[in-house]
Coordinates of C-alpha atoms in Angstrom, one line a residue:
X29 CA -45.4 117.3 8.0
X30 CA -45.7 116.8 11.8
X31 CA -47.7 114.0 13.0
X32 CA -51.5 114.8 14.6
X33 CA -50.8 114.9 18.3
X34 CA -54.0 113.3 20.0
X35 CA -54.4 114.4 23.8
X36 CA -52.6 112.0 26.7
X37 CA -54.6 109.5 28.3
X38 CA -55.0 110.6 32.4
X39 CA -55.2 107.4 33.1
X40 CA -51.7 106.2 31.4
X41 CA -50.4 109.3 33.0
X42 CA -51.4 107.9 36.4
X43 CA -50.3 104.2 35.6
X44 CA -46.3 106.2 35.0
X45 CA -46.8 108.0 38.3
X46 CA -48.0 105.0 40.2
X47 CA -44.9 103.0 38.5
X48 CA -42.5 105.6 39.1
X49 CA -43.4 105.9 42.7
X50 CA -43.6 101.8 43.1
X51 CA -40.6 100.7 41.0
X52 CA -43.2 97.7 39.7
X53 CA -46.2 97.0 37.2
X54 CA -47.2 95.1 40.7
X55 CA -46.8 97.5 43.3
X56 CA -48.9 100.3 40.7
X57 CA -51.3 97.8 40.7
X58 CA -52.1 98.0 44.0
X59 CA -51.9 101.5 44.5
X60 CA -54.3 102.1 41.4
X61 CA -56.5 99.2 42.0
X62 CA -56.2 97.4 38.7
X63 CA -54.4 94.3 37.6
X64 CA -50.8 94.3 36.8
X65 CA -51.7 93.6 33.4
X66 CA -53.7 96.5 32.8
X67 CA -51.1 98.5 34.3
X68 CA -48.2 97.1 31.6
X69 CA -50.7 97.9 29.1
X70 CA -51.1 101.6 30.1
X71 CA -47.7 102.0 29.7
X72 CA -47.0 100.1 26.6
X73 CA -50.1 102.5 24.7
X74 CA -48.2 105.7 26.5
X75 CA -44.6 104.7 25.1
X76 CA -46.3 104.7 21.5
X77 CA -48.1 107.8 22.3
X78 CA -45.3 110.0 23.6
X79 CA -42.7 107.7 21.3
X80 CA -40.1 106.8 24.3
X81 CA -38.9 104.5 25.6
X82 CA -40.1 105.0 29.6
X83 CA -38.6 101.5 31.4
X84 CA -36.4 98.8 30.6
X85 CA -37.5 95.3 30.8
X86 CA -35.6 92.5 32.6
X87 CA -37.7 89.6 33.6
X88 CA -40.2 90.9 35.7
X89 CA -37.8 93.6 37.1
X90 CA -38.3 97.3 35.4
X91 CA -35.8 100.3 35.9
X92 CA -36.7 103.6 34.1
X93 CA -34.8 105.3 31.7
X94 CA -33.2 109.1 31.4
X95 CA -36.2 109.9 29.8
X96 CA -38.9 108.5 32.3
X97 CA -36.7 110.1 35.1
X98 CA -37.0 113.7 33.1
X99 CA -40.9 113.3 32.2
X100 CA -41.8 112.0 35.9
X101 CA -40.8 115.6 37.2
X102 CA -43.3 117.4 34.6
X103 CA -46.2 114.6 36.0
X104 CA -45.1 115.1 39.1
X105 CA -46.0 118.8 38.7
X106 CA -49.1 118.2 37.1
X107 CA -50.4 116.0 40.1
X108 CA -49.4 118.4 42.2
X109 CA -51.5 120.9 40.5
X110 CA -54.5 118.1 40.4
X111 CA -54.4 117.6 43.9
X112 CA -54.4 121.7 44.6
X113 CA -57.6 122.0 42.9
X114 CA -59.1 119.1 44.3
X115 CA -58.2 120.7 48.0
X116 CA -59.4 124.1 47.0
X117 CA -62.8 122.4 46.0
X118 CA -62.8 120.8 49.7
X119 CA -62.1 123.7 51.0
X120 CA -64.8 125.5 49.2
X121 CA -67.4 122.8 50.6
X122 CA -66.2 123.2 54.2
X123 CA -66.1 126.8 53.9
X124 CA -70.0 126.9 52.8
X125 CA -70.8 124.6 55.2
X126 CA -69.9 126.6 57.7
X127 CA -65.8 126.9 58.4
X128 CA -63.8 130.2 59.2
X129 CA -60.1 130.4 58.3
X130 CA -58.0 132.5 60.4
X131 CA -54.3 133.6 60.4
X132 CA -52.1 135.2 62.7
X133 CA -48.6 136.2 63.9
X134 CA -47.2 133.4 66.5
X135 CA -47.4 136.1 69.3
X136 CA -51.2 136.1 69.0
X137 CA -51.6 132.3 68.8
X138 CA -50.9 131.5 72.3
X139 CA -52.2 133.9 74.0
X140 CA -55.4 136.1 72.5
X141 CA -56.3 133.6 69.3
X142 CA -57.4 130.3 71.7
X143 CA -59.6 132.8 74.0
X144 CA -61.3 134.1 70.7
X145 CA -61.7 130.6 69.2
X146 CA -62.8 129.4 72.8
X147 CA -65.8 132.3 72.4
X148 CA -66.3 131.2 69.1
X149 CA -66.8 127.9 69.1
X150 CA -69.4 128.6 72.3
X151 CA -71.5 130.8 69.9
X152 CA -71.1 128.5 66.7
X153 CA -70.6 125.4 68.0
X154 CA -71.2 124.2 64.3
X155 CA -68.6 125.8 62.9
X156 CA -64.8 124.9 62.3
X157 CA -62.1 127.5 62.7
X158 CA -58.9 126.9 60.6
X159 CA -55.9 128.8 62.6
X160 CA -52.5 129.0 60.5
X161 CA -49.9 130.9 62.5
X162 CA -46.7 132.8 60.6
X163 CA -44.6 135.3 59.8
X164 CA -47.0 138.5 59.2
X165 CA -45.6 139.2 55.4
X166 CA -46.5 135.4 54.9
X167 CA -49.9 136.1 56.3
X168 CA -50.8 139.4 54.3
X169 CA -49.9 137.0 51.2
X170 CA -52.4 134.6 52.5
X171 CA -55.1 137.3 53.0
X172 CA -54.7 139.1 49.4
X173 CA -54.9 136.0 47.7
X174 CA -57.9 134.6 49.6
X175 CA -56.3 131.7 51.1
X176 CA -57.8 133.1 54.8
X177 CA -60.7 135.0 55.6
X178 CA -59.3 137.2 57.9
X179 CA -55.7 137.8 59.5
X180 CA -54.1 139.6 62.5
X181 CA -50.7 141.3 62.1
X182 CA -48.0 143.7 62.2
X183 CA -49.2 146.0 59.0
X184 CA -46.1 147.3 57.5
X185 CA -45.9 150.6 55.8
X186 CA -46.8 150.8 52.1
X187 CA -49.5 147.8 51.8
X188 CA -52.8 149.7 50.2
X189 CA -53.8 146.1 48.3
X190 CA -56.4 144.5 51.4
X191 CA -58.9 146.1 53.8
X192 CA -56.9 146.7 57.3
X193 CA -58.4 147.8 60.4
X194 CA -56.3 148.6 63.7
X195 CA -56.2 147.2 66.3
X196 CA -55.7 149.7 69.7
X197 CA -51.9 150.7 70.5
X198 CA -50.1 149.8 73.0
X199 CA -46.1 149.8 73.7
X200 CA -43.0 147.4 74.3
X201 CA -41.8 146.6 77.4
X202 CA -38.8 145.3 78.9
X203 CA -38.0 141.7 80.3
X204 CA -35.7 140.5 82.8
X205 CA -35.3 138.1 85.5
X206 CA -36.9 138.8 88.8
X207 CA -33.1 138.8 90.5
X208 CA -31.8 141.5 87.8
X209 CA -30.3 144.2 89.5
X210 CA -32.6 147.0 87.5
X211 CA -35.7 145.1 88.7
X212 CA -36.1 147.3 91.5
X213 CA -36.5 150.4 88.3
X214 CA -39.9 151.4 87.3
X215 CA -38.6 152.2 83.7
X216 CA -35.9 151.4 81.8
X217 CA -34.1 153.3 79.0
X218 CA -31.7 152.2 76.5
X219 CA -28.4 153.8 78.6
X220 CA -29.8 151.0 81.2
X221 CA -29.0 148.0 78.3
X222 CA -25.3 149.0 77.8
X223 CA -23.1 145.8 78.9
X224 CA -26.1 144.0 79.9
X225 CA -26.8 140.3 78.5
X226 CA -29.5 140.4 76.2
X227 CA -32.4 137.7 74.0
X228 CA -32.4 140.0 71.1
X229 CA -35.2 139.7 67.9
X230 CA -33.9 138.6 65.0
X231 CA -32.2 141.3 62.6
X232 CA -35.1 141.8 60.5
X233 CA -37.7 142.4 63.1
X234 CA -38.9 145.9 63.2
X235 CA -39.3 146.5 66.6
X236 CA -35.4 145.6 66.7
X237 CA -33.9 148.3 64.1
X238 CA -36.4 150.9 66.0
X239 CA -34.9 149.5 69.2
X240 CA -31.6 149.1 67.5
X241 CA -31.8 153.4 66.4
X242 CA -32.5 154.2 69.9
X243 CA -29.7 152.2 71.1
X244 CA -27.1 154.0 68.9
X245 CA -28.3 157.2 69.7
X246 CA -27.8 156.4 74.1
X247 CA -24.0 154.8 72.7
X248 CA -25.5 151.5 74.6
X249 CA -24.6 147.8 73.8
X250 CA -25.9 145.1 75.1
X251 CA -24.0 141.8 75.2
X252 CA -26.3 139.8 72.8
X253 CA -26.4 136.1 74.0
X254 CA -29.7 134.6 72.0
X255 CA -31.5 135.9 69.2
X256 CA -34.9 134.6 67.7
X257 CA -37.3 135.3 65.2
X258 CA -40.5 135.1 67.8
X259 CA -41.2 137.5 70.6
X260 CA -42.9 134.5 73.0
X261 CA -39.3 132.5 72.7
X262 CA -37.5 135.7 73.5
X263 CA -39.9 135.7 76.9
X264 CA -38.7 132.0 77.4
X265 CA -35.4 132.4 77.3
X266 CA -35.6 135.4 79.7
X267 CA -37.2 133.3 82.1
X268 CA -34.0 131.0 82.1
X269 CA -31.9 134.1 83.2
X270 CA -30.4 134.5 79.8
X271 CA -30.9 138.1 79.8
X272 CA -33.1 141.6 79.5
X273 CA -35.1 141.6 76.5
X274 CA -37.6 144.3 74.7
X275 CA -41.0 142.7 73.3
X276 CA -44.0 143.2 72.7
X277 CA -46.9 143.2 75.3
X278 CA -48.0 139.9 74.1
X279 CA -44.8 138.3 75.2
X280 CA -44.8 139.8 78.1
X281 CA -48.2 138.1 79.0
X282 CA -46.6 134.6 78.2
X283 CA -43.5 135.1 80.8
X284 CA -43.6 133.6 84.1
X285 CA -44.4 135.8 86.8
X286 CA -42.1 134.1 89.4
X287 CA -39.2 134.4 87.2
X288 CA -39.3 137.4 85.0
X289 CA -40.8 141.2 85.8
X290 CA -42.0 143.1 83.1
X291 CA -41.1 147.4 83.6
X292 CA -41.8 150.0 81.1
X293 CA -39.2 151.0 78.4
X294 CA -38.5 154.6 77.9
X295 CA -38.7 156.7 74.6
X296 CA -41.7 154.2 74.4
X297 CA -41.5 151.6 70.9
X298 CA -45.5 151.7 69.8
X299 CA -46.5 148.2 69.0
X300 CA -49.3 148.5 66.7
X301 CA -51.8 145.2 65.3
X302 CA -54.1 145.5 62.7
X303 CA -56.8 143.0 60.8
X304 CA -56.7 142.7 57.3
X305 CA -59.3 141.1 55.3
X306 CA -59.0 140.1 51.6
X307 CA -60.2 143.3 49.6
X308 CA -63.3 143.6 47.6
X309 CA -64.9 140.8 50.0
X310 CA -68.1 140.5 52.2
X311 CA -67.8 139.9 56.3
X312 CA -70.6 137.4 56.7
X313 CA -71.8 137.5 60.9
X314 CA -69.8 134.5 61.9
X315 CA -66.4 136.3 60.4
X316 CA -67.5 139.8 62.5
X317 CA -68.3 138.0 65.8
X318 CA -65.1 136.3 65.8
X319 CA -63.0 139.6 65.0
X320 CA -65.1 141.2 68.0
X321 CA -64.4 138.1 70.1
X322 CA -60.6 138.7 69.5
X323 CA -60.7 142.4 69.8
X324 CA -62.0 141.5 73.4
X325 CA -59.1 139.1 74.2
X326 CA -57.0 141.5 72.9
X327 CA -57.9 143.8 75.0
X328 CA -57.8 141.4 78.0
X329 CA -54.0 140.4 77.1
X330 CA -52.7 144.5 76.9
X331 CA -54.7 145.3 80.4
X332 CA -52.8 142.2 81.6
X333 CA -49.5 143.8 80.6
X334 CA -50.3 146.9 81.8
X335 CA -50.7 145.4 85.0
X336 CA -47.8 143.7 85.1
X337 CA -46.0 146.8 84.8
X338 CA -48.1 148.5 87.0
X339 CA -46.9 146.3 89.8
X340 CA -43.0 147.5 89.5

């Protein structure tokens, strides 16, 4: 018959982590804040519980065995786990006493998210915002699973699992250095971007296979020199003469004026934003008024761009 298996003792479970992560009785001590004796104990009673040998004794030195090495990464796990609820709890307690969390795509997070926070934080001075920027499949993740209370992204087509509001329309436009010989062009199409050197988005990006589809159908090919996964390090690398690019509004806002013009792209790529809230979940005031204060700086940042290319 098998042996009565009682439950393991938390604290020789901490006593193995703290040795494991010390190499001494001495050192886990410390960390723990109990004497080295009381530590050697701990894991004498759990070698008789689990029936394994965990270390092997030479003097004062220990080294652990196969086995301690194997059962660390199962306690490793479970600390990990530990320490997850003990931060959702935290965040629980900051989030009733008064704390927002926010996510959105990296475009947004240098140029509309500060202005909204900056609003924010005037009217709720109180209040913490917690901003996580990222890819917007990461974010939506984040949002379903009620990880943030609200986040800003580029909705892709099929997701029917969170509440989503849009945010208004607007289109790409095209980058280039202020000396670029189709500067002096109000609009350019994709025939324009044949031979030209070009800070492409990365291959996954949507805006790039639409831009991509229009490309194939003009027979155009631009000479690729960068690519990058983030719209605002496209506009960077524009400014360094690298090349024409196709972004979004947003990056368009973030390039420098004395180095880069901004002109209107032709058939026109929509660039459409949405906010998407966990479903099945209330919008307390504070959550609305900062959606409405970045709605505003939204707006702001797309006028901006549209005078940009206004000025061609």
């Amino acid at each position: 018959m098998s042996r009565h298996l009682r439950p393991l003792n938390p604290r020789q479970l901490e006593a193995f982590r703290a040795v494991m992560l010390t190499g001494s009785m001495t050192g886990a001590g410390r960390l723990l804040s109990i004497s080295q004796p009381a530590v050697t104990r701990l894991i004498r009673d759990l070698e008789a519980d689990l029936r394994l040998t965990l270390f092997l004794r030479d003097g004062a030195q220990i080294s652990p065995t196969a086995e301690a090495r194997e059962l660390y990464r199962e306690v490793a796990r479970h600390f990990v786990s530990t320490e997850r609820i003990r931060e959702a709890a935290m965040a629980i307690r900051q989030y009733n006493a008064g704390r927002i969390r926010v996510a959105s795509i990296l475009a947004l997070s240098s140029s509309c998210m500060p202005n909204a926070v900056d609003a924010f934080a005037r009217t709720y001075p109180e209040m913490v915002v917690s901003v996580h920027s990222g890819a917007s499949v990461d974010i939506i993740d984040l949002v379903v699973n009620g990880s943030v209370d609200v986040g800003f992204v580029a909705m892709p087509p099929g997701r029917n699992d969170l509440a989503a509001e849009p945010l208004p329309a607007s289109e790409v436009v095209c980058l280039m250095p202020r000396n670029h010989p189709l500067a002096r062009r109000e609009v350019i199409t994709p025939a324009d971007l044949d031979g030209q050197d070009f800070v492409a988005l990365g291959s996954s990006s949507l805006m790039r296979l639409e831009l991509n589809a229009l490309l194939q159908l003009s027979n155009a090919q631009p000479r690729i020199r960068v690519e990058s996964l983030f719209s605002s390090t496209v506009a960077a690398y524009v400014d360094r003469g690298l090349g024409m690019a196709v972004v979004d509004p947003l990056a368009a806002s973030v390039a420098d004026p004395a180095r880069t013009v901004a002109r209107s792209f032709r058939p026109a790529i929509r660039y459409e934003l949405s906010v998407v809230y966990p479903p099945h979940t209330n919008r307390p005031p504070p959550l609305q008024d900062f959606v409405n204060f970045f709605s505003e700086a939204y707006a702001r940042e797309l006028e901006a761009t549209r005078a940009l290319v206004a000025r061609a």
